[in-house]
PDB file of C-alpha atoms in Angstrom:
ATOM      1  CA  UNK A   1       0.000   0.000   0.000  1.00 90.00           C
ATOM      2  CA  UNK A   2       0.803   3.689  -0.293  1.00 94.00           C
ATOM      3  CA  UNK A   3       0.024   6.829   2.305  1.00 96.00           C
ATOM      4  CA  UNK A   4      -0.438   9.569   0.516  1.00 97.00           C
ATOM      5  CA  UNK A   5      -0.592  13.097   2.508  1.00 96.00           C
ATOM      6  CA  UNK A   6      -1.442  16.340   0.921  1.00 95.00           C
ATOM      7  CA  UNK A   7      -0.049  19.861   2.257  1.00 95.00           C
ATOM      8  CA  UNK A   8      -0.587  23.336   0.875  1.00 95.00           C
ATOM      9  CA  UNK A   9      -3.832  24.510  -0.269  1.00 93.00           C
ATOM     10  CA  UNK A  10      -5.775  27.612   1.064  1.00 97.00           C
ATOM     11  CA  UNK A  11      -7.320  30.951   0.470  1.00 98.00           C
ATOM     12  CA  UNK A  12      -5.619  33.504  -2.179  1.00 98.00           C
ATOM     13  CA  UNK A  13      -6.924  35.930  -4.295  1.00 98.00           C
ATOM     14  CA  UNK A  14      -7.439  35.854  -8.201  1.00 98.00           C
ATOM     15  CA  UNK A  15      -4.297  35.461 -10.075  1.00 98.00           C
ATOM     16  CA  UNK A  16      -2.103  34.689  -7.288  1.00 98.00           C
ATOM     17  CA  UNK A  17       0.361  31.523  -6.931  1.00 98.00           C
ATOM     18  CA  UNK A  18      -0.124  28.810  -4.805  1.00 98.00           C
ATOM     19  CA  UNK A  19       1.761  25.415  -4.103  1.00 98.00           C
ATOM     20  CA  UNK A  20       0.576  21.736  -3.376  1.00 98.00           C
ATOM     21  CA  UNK A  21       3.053  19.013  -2.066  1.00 98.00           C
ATOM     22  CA  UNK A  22       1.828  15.437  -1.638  1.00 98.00           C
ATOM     23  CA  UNK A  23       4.598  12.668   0.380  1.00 97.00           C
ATOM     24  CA  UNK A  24       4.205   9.385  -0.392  1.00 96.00           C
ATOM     25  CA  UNK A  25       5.268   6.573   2.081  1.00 95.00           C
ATOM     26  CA  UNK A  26       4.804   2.811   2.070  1.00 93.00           C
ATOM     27  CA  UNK A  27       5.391   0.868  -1.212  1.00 89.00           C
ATOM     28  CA  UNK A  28       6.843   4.083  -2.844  1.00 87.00           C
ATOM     29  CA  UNK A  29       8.971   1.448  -4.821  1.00 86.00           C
ATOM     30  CA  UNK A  30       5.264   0.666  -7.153  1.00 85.00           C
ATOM     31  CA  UNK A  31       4.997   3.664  -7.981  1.00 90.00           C
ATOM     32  CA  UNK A  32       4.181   4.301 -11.449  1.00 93.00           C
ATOM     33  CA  UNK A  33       2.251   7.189 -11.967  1.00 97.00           C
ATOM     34  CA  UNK A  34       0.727  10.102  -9.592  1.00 97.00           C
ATOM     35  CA  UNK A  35      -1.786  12.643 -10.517  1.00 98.00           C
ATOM     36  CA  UNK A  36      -3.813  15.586  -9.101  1.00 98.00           C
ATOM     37  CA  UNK A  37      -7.312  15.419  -9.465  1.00 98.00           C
ATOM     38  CA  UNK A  38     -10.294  18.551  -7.923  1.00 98.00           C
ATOM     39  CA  UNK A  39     -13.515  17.895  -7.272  1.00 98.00           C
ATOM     40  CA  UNK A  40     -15.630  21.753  -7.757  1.00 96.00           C
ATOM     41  CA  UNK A  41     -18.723  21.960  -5.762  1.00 91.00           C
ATOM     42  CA  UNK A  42     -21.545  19.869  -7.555  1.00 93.00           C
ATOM     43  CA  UNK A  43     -18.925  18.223  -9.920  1.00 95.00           C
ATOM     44  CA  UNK A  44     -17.045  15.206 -10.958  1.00 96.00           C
ATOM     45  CA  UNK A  45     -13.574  14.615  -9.731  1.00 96.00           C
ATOM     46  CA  UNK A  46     -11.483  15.509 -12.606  1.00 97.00           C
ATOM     47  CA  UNK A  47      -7.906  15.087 -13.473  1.00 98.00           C
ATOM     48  CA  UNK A  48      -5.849  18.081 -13.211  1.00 98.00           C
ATOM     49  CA  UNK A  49      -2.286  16.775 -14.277  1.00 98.00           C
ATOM     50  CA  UNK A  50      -0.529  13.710 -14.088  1.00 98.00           C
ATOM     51  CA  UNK A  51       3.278  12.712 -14.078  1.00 98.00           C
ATOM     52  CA  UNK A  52       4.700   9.092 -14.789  1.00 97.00           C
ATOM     53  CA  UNK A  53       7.386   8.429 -11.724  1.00 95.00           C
ATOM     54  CA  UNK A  54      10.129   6.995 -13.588  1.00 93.00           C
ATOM     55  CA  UNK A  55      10.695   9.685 -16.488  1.00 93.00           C
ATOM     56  CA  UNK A  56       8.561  12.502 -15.331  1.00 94.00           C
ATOM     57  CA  UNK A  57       6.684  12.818 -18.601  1.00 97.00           C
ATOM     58  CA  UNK A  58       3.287  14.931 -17.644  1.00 98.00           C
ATOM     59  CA  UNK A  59       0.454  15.716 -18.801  1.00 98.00           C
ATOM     60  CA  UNK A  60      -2.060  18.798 -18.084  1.00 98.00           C
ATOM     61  CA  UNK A  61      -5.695  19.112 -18.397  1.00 98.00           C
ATOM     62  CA  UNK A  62      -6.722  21.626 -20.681  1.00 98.00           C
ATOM     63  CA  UNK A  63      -7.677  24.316 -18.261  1.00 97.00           C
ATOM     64  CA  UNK A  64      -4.349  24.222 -16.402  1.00 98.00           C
ATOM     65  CA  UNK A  65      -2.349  23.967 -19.356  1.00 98.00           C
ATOM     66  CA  UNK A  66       0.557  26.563 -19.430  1.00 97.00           C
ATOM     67  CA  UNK A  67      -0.566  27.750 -15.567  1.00 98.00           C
ATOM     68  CA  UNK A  68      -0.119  25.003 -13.005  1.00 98.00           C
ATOM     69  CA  UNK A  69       3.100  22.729 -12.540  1.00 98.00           C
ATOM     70  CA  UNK A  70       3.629  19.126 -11.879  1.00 98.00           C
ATOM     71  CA  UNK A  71       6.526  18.042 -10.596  1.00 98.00           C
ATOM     72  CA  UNK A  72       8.318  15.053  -8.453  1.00 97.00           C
ATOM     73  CA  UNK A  73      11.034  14.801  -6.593  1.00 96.00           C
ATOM     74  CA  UNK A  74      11.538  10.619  -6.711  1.00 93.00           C
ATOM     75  CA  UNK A  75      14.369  11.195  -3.236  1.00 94.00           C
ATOM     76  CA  UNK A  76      11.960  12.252  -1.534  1.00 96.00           C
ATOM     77  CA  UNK A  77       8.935  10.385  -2.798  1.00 96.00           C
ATOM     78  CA  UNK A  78       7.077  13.981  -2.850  1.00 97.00           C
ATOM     79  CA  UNK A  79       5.131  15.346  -6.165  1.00 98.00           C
ATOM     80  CA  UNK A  80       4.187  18.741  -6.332  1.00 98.00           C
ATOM     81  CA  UNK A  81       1.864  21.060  -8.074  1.00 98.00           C
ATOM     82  CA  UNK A  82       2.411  24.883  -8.518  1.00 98.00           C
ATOM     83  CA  UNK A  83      -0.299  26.823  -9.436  1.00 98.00           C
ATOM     84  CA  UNK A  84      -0.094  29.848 -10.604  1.00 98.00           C
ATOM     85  CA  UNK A  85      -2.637  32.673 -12.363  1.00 98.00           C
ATOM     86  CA  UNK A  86      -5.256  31.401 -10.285  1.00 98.00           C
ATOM     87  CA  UNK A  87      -8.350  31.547 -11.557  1.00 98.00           C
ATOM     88  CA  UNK A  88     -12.030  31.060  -9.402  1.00 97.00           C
ATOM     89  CA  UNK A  89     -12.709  28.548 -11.652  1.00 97.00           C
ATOM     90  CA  UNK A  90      -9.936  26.888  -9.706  1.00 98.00           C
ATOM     91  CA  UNK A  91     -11.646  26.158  -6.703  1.00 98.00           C
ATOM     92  CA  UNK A  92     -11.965  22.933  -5.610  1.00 98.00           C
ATOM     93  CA  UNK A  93     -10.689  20.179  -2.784  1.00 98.00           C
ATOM     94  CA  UNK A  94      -7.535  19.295  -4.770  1.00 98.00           C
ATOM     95  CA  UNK A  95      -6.691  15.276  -4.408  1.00 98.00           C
ATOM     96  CA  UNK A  96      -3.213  13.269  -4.792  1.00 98.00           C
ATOM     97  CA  UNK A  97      -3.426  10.226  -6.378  1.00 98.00           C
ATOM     98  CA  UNK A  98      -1.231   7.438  -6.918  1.00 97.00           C
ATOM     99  CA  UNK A  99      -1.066   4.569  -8.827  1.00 96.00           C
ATOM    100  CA  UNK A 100       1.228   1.292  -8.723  1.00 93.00           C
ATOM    101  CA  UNK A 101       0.099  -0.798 -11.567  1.00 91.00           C
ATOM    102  CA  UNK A 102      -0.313   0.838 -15.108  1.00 91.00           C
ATOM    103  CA  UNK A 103       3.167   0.795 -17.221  1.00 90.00           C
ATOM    104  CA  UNK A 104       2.216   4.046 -19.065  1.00 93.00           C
ATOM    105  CA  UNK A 105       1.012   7.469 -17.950  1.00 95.00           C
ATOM    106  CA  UNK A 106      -2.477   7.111 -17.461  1.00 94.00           C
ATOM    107  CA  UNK A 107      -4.850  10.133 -17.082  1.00 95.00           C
ATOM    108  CA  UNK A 108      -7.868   7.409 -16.312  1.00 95.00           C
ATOM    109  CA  UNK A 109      -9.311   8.004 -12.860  1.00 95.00           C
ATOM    110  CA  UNK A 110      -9.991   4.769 -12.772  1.00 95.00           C
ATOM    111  CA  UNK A 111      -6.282   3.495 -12.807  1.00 96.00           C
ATOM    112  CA  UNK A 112      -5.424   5.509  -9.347  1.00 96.00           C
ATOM    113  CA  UNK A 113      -6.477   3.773  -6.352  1.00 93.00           C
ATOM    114  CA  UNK A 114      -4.583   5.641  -3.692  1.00 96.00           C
ATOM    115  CA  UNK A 115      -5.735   8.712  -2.607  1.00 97.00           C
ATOM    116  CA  UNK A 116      -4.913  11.165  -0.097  1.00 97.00           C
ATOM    117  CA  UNK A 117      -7.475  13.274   1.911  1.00 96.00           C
ATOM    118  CA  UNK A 118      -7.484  16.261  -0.108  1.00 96.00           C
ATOM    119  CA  UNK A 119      -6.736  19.888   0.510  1.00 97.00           C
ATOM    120  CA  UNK A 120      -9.601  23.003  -0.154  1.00 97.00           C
ATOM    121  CA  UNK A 121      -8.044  25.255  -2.577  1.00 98.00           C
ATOM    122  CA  UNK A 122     -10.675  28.535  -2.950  1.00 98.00           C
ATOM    123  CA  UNK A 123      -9.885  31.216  -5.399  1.00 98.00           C
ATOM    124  CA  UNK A 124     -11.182  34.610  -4.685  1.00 98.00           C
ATOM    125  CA  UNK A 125     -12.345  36.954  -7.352  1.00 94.00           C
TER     126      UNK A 125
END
C-alpha cells in the first residue's frame, strides 16, 4: 500500500500563486504514476495533471495547461503542483493520487487507487 498526505492549499486571491506538495510513504517502490485530481462543488472529480514516476513525462488538463506545474522529486517520494494565475474557476478540494500498476502514464481516474485526503483550494475573485 501507499500513504499519501497532501499539504498546501488555502485561500488567495485571483491570479495569485499557490503550491501543493503530496509525500508518499509505504510501497513508494510501485509507484508508477501520480496525478492531481479537484472535485468543484456539484462536480465530478477531474484530473488536473498527471506525471509518470520513472521519467517525469506529464500531462495537463486543458484548463491548467501553461498555468499550473507538476513536478516530483523521486528522493523524496514527494510530487508537487504549482499553481499559478489562479483563476475562481480553480476552486476545488484538490486530491493526490497514486497509482502502482499501469506501465504508461495514465490520465484514467480509474487506474489511481490511492488517494490522499485532499486539501480546499478557494480562489477569490
Amino acid at each position: 500500500q501507499v500513504q499519501l498526505v497532501e499539504s498546501g492549499g488555502g485561500l488567495v486571491q485571483a491570479g495569485a500563486s499557490l503550491g501543493l506538495s503530496c509525500a508518499a510513504s509505504g510501497r513508494t517502490s510501485s509507484l508508477y504514476n501520480m496525478a492531481w485530481f479537484r472535485r468543484a462543488p456539484g462536480k465530478e472529480r477531474d484530473l488536473v495533471a498527471a506525471i509518470r514516476w520513472s521519467s517525469g513525462s506529464t500531462y495537463y488538463a486543458a484548463s491548467v495547461r501553461g498555468r499550473f506545474t507538476i513536478s516530483r522529486d523521486n528522493a523524496k517520494n514527494t510530487m508537487y503542483l504549482q499553481m499559478s494565475s489562479l483563476k475562481p474557476e480553480d476552486t476545488a478540494v484538490y486530491y493526490c493520487a497514486a497509482d502502482i500498476d499501469t506501465t504508461f502514464l495514465t490520465i484514467r481516474l480509474k487506474d489511481y487507487d490511492h488517494w490522499g485526503q485532499g486539501t480546499q483550494v478557494t480562489v477569490s475573485s
